Amino acid sequence: MNLRSWFLVPARLTIGLFFAAPLAIVCGYSLLTRGDYGGAERPWTLENYTRLADPLYAQILLRSIAMAAAATLLCLVLGFPLALFISRAGKRKNLYLQLVVLPFWTSFLVRTYAWLFLLRDTGLVNTLLARAGLIHHPLALLYNNGAVLLGLVYGYLPFMVLPLYAALEKIDPALLEAAADLGARPLTAVRRVIIPLSRPGIVAGSILVFIPCLGAYLTPDLMGGGKTVMIGNLVQNQFTTSRDWPFGSAASLILLAFTSLLLYVFLRRAEVR
Amino acid sequence: MIRRRAFVLSAAASASCAFDRRPRLNIYNWSSYIAADTIPNFERESGVRVRYGVYESNEEMLAKVMTGNSGWDIAFPTHNRIQPMAKNRLLASLDHALLPNLANLENRFQNPVWDPQLRYCIPYMWSATGIVYNRAIQPAPVGWSDLWSPRWNGRVTMLDDPEDVIGACLKKLRLPFDSIDPRELEAAKQAAIEQKRQIRAYLNAEARDQLVSGDVLAAQLWSTTSQQAMDASKALAFVYPFEGYPLYADNAVILRESTRQKLAHQFLNYLLRPEVAAAIVRTSETATCNGRAKVRQTPTLYPPPDILARGEWPAVLPASAQRLSDRIWTEIKSS
């Protein structure tokens, strides 16, 4: 082995041990049969996959995709102006970027619980609205799809802002001046110059938001009050209450295959353009 | 990697052995199920060193213990896991001669249905699932069917657990809590879907705070957690549903893989002392199976015999029924 390959050894080991090996174990489990009291036993079978053909599970997958897509779109709509603002904030850039990542200093679980305190009937939002005389009955802010969406957007917005910022930061201000000189109004310049040039950031941000949202289970569980099932909850239940590790493994592999396919198509299209 | 980890572990173990030659006992228990001084006191009087680990669910414990070389000596499975574990030859038989304090167990735990002769287990703590509710809303609930009532205005929560929710639906329909009949389960599913539209959420321990704050007016909840909520708010009360309700008990067992059977018996006998059991209950705020422990007796934690008679000890579902129940639960949740 030459020197270069030696330097690659840690990376290869990391990928092999922490990605390939666990994945192989999950593959193995997905082909086994559920034991009477949990665990997995022989015989080998494909039954865990055929079970997933049930329309019930297809419906859950579709709902998860819709939810993740909505969260991604909202993150894009909210994140784009923010990233644009930060990229043009001059000396304050670093401060704003720090603020964007500030939430990561606390656990995601704790932050989600904080939302529960804000949104419940006797929470801050409802109390303030009632004090201001705007409402007479508390609004149902928690335990519905809207709350789940809010939780997802809140949790993953930084993953959209950061790549967008990186892309926007690279745009040469001279290009915008040129657009203005050639008669483009600000909005036209955004549409025809900034958005096309920030495409790599949009693609990267969307992928970084969509994929974790698709597999989310904590947010739907806490913000949705267990009243919605996303595919992540389905997988989680198999490993906990249902004690069906083989079926859970199969479900998570299908999710993985689906995500990979989507990623592949998305990246191909992004490249072609 | 595995070899390296084993090396580090054995190096650490041999290093600590060099300093500490006391025999070691490995105890695997539910989290917050012991008092701060339970283990130190035992170590002091017995000269044993204890390694104490915690788990959050039977599944987590079983996943390790099923291998037969988990390294644990004592665990605390729920009652309906005792027979399956015994059948899988995971449990050591208890030597009652080494457990004189067994006499301290409350009478009904001397011969429980899941292990009548206490061959494998010693009942440790127990609880039930019932309804905790706000007294401001009248009439007060008496049974599961009251959780379908519009009088709560949607401010009801159910446990986020298929066994408890489907069980309550079955009981509402006057069917056995742990039914495996597909038609009965189908009826329970319909009842749950109907109820889902008018309840706030499926919550476990989080329901406690929302009951205290008044966000939630009635909840399906464990008796122990309900008692904690009632201690925090005078407005709350608890009822054992008249249709019947599930009882659960966690039991101390010695694993068959254990090479320290004598020591393990010594620890279990220590746990059975009234003052030890009482100290644990004061910390964990649960209900002990020890009849001689001087603890606070409330009707919620220790219901009278006539109410106890309505309780059922659910069995663990066989694999096929478990699968059906899981599908029903998924269907309820995604309805």
mmCIF file with all atom_site columns, C-alpha atoms in Angstrom, chain A residues 76-169:
data_model
loop_
_atom_site.group_PDB
_atom_site.id
_atom_site.type_symbol
_atom_site.label_atom_id
_atom_site.label_alt_id
_atom_site.label_comp_id
_atom_site.label_asym_id
_atom_site.label_entity_id
_atom_site.label_seq_id
_atom_site.pdbx_PDB_ins_code
_atom_site.Cartn_x
_atom_site.Cartn_y
_atom_site.Cartn_z
_atom_site.occupancy
_atom_site.B_iso_or_equiv
_atom_site.pdbx_formal_charge
_atom_site.auth_seq_id
_atom_site.auth_comp_id
_atom_site.auth_asym_id
_atom_site.auth_atom_id
_atom_site.pdbx_PDB_model_num
ATOM 1  C CA . LEU A 1 76  ? -36.930 26.848 1.975  1.00 0.00 ? 76  LEU A CA 1
ATOM 2  C CA . VAL A 1 77  ? -39.432 29.687 2.037  1.00 0.00 ? 77  VAL A CA 1
ATOM 3  C CA . LEU A 1 78  ? -38.355 30.765 5.520  1.00 0.00 ? 78  LEU A CA 1
ATOM 4  C CA . GLY A 1 79  ? -34.680 29.964 5.128  1.00 0.00 ? 79  GLY A CA 1
ATOM 5  C CA . PHE A 1 80  ? -33.987 31.656 1.815  1.00 0.00 ? 80  PHE A CA 1
ATOM 6  C CA . PRO A 1 81  ? -34.660 35.263 2.883  1.00 0.00 ? 81  PRO A CA 1
ATOM 7  C CA . LEU A 1 82  ? -32.815 34.620 6.128  1.00 0.00 ? 82  LEU A CA 1
ATOM 8  C CA . ALA A 1 83  ? -29.758 33.203 4.349  1.00 0.00 ? 83  ALA A CA 1
ATOM 9  C CA . LEU A 1 84  ? -29.828 36.086 1.870  1.00 0.00 ? 84  LEU A CA 1
ATOM 10 C CA . PHE A 1 85  ? -29.997 38.566 4.728  1.00 0.00 ? 85  PHE A CA 1
ATOM 11 C CA . ILE A 1 86  ? -27.089 36.933 6.555  1.00 0.00 ? 86  ILE A CA 1
ATOM 12 C CA . SER A 1 87  ? -24.957 36.735 3.410  1.00 0.00 ? 87  SER A CA 1
ATOM 13 C CA . ARG A 1 88  ? -25.259 40.518 3.071  1.00 0.00 ? 88  ARG A CA 1
ATOM 14 C CA . ALA A 1 89  ? -24.933 41.408 6.732  1.00 0.00 ? 89  ALA A CA 1
ATOM 15 C CA . GLY A 1 90  ? -21.293 42.473 6.450  1.00 0.00 ? 90  GLY A CA 1
ATOM 16 C CA . LYS A 1 91  ? -19.469 42.394 9.771  1.00 0.00 ? 91  LYS A CA 1
ATOM 17 C CA . ARG A 1 92  ? -22.407 40.867 11.621 1.00 0.00 ? 92  ARG A CA 1
ATOM 18 C CA . LYS A 1 93  ? -22.420 37.705 9.449  1.00 0.00 ? 93  LYS A CA 1
ATOM 19 C CA . ASN A 1 94  ? -20.640 35.600 12.028 1.00 0.00 ? 94  ASN A CA 1
ATOM 20 C CA . LEU A 1 95  ? -22.911 36.725 14.823 1.00 0.00 ? 95  LEU A CA 1
ATOM 21 C CA . TYR A 1 96  ? -26.019 35.787 12.822 1.00 0.00 ? 96  TYR A CA 1
ATOM 22 C CA . LEU A 1 97  ? -24.551 32.443 11.824 1.00 0.00 ? 97  LEU A CA 1
ATOM 23 C CA . GLN A 1 98  ? -23.835 31.705 15.469 1.00 0.00 ? 98  GLN A CA 1
ATOM 24 C CA . LEU A 1 99  ? -27.438 32.544 16.287 1.00 0.00 ? 99  LEU A CA 1
ATOM 25 C CA . VAL A 1 100 ? -28.645 30.110 13.631 1.00 0.00 ? 100 VAL A CA 1
ATOM 26 C CA . VAL A 1 101 ? -26.694 27.256 15.205 1.00 0.00 ? 101 VAL A CA 1
ATOM 27 C CA . LEU A 1 102 ? -27.348 28.373 18.780 1.00 0.00 ? 102 LEU A CA 1
ATOM 28 C CA . PRO A 1 103 ? -30.279 25.932 19.281 1.00 0.00 ? 103 PRO A CA 1
ATOM 29 C CA . PHE A 1 104 ? -27.876 23.011 18.765 1.00 0.00 ? 104 PHE A CA 1
ATOM 30 C CA . TRP A 1 105 ? -26.330 23.836 22.109 1.00 0.00 ? 105 TRP A CA 1
ATOM 31 C CA . THR A 1 106 ? -29.370 22.227 23.740 1.00 0.00 ? 106 THR A CA 1
ATOM 32 C CA . SER A 1 107 ? -30.703 18.732 23.148 1.00 0.00 ? 107 SER A CA 1
ATOM 33 C CA . PHE A 1 108 ? -33.366 18.402 20.462 1.00 0.00 ? 108 PHE A CA 1
ATOM 34 C CA . LEU A 1 109 ? -35.551 16.525 22.932 1.00 0.00 ? 109 LEU A CA 1
ATOM 35 C CA . VAL A 1 110 ? -35.432 19.346 25.471 1.00 0.00 ? 110 VAL A CA 1
ATOM 36 C CA . ARG A 1 111 ? -36.238 21.931 22.796 1.00 0.00 ? 111 ARG A CA 1
ATOM 37 C CA . THR A 1 112 ? -39.217 19.900 21.637 1.00 0.00 ? 112 THR A CA 1
ATOM 38 C CA . TYR A 1 113 ? -40.506 19.697 25.199 1.00 0.00 ? 113 TYR A CA 1
ATOM 39 C CA . ALA A 1 114 ? -40.128 23.471 25.393 1.00 0.00 ? 114 ALA A CA 1
ATOM 40 C CA . TRP A 1 115 ? -42.552 23.743 22.478 1.00 0.00 ? 115 TRP A CA 1
ATOM 41 C CA . LEU A 1 116 ? -45.047 21.635 24.420 1.00 0.00 ? 116 LEU A CA 1
ATOM 42 C CA . PHE A 1 117 ? -44.915 24.184 27.230 1.00 0.00 ? 117 PHE A CA 1
ATOM 43 C CA . LEU A 1 118 ? -45.396 27.059 24.816 1.00 0.00 ? 118 LEU A CA 1
ATOM 44 C CA . LEU A 1 119 ? -48.265 25.549 22.871 1.00 0.00 ? 119 LEU A CA 1
ATOM 45 C CA . ARG A 1 120 ? -50.442 23.745 25.371 1.00 0.00 ? 120 ARG A CA 1
ATOM 46 C CA . ASP A 1 121 ? -53.808 25.097 26.588 1.00 0.00 ? 121 ASP A CA 1
ATOM 47 C CA . THR A 1 122 ? -52.293 26.691 29.670 1.00 0.00 ? 122 THR A CA 1
ATOM 48 C CA . GLY A 1 123 ? -49.079 27.510 27.803 1.00 0.00 ? 123 GLY A CA 1
ATOM 49 C CA . LEU A 1 124 ? -47.519 30.869 27.067 1.00 0.00 ? 124 LEU A CA 1
ATOM 50 C CA . VAL A 1 125 ? -49.075 31.453 23.640 1.00 0.00 ? 125 VAL A CA 1
ATOM 51 C CA . ASN A 1 126 ? -52.642 30.696 24.698 1.00 0.00 ? 126 ASN A CA 1
ATOM 52 C CA . THR A 1 127 ? -52.260 32.608 27.966 1.00 0.00 ? 127 THR A CA 1
ATOM 53 C CA . LEU A 1 128 ? -50.973 35.744 26.214 1.00 0.00 ? 128 LEU A CA 1
ATOM 54 C CA . LEU A 1 129 ? -53.669 35.606 23.539 1.00 0.00 ? 129 LEU A CA 1
ATOM 55 C CA . ALA A 1 130 ? -56.342 35.212 26.205 1.00 0.00 ? 130 ALA A CA 1
ATOM 56 C CA . ARG A 1 131 ? -54.920 38.090 28.289 1.00 0.00 ? 131 ARG A CA 1
ATOM 57 C CA . ALA A 1 132 ? -54.959 40.286 25.212 1.00 0.00 ? 132 ALA A CA 1
ATOM 58 C CA . GLY A 1 133 ? -58.622 39.398 24.834 1.00 0.00 ? 133 GLY A CA 1
ATOM 59 C CA . LEU A 1 134 ? -58.063 37.914 21.377 1.00 0.00 ? 134 LEU A CA 1
ATOM 60 C CA . ILE A 1 135 ? -59.411 34.477 22.224 1.00 0.00 ? 135 ILE A CA 1
ATOM 61 C CA . HIS A 1 136 ? -61.938 33.133 24.712 1.00 0.00 ? 136 HIS A CA 1
ATOM 62 C CA . HIS A 1 137 ? -61.140 29.450 24.399 1.00 0.00 ? 137 HIS A CA 1
ATOM 63 C CA . PRO A 1 138 ? -57.600 28.125 24.160 1.00 0.00 ? 138 PRO A CA 1
ATOM 64 C CA . LEU A 1 139 ? -56.567 27.320 20.606 1.00 0.00 ? 139 LEU A CA 1
ATOM 65 C CA . ALA A 1 140 ? -55.742 23.684 19.852 1.00 0.00 ? 140 ALA A CA 1
ATOM 66 C CA . LEU A 1 141 ? -52.121 24.324 18.982 1.00 0.00 ? 141 LEU A CA 1
ATOM 67 C CA . LEU A 1 142 ? -50.731 20.951 19.991 1.00 0.00 ? 142 LEU A CA 1
ATOM 68 C CA . TYR A 1 143 ? -51.313 17.359 19.000 1.00 0.00 ? 143 TYR A CA 1
ATOM 69 C CA . ASN A 1 144 ? -52.244 17.810 15.363 1.00 0.00 ? 144 ASN A CA 1
ATOM 70 C CA . ASN A 1 145 ? -50.487 17.725 11.992 1.00 0.00 ? 145 ASN A CA 1
ATOM 71 C CA . GLY A 1 146 ? -49.812 21.455 12.126 1.00 0.00 ? 146 GLY A CA 1
ATOM 72 C CA . ALA A 1 147 ? -47.890 21.017 15.363 1.00 0.00 ? 147 ALA A CA 1
ATOM 73 C CA . VAL A 1 148 ? -45.839 18.194 13.831 1.00 0.00 ? 148 VAL A CA 1
ATOM 74 C CA . LEU A 1 149 ? -45.037 20.392 10.829 1.00 0.00 ? 149 LEU A CA 1
ATOM 75 C CA . LEU A 1 150 ? -44.040 23.251 13.108 1.00 0.00 ? 150 LEU A CA 1
ATOM 76 C CA . GLY A 1 151 ? -41.768 20.935 15.064 1.00 0.00 ? 151 GLY A CA 1
ATOM 77 C CA . LEU A 1 152 ? -40.110 19.637 11.910 1.00 0.00 ? 152 LEU A CA 1
ATOM 78 C CA . VAL A 1 153 ? -39.583 23.105 10.423 1.00 0.00 ? 153 VAL A CA 1
ATOM 79 C CA . TYR A 1 154 ? -38.209 24.389 13.717 1.00 0.00 ? 154 TYR A CA 1
ATOM 80 C CA . GLY A 1 155 ? -35.870 21.436 14.111 1.00 0.00 ? 155 GLY A CA 1
ATOM 81 C CA . TYR A 1 156 ? -34.426 21.396 10.611 1.00 0.00 ? 156 TYR A CA 1
ATOM 82 C CA . LEU A 1 157 ? -34.426 25.044 9.540  1.00 0.00 ? 157 LEU A CA 1
ATOM 83 C CA . PRO A 1 158 ? -30.693 25.495 10.313 1.00 0.00 ? 158 PRO A CA 1
ATOM 84 C CA . PHE A 1 159 ? -29.898 22.615 7.943  1.00 0.00 ? 159 PHE A CA 1
ATOM 85 C CA . MET A 1 160 ? -31.531 24.655 5.181  1.00 0.00 ? 160 MET A CA 1
ATOM 86 C CA . VAL A 1 161 ? -30.065 28.019 6.124  1.00 0.00 ? 161 VAL A CA 1
ATOM 87 C CA . LEU A 1 162 ? -26.430 26.948 6.318  1.00 0.00 ? 162 LEU A CA 1
ATOM 88 C CA . PRO A 1 163 ? -26.008 25.467 2.800  1.00 0.00 ? 163 PRO A CA 1
ATOM 89 C CA . LEU A 1 164 ? -28.092 28.297 1.343  1.00 0.00 ? 164 LEU A CA 1
ATOM 90 C CA . TYR A 1 165 ? -25.840 30.793 3.053  1.00 0.00 ? 165 TYR A CA 1
ATOM 91 C CA . ALA A 1 166 ? -22.736 29.045 1.703  1.00 0.00 ? 166 ALA A CA 1
ATOM 92 C CA . ALA A 1 167 ? -24.122 29.248 -1.845 1.00 0.00 ? 167 ALA A CA 1
ATOM 93 C CA . LEU A 1 168 ? -25.356 32.835 -1.569 1.00 0.00 ? 168 LEU A CA 1
ATOM 94 C CA . GLU A 1 169 ? -22.135 34.007 0.001  1.00 0.00 ? 169 GLU A CA 1
#
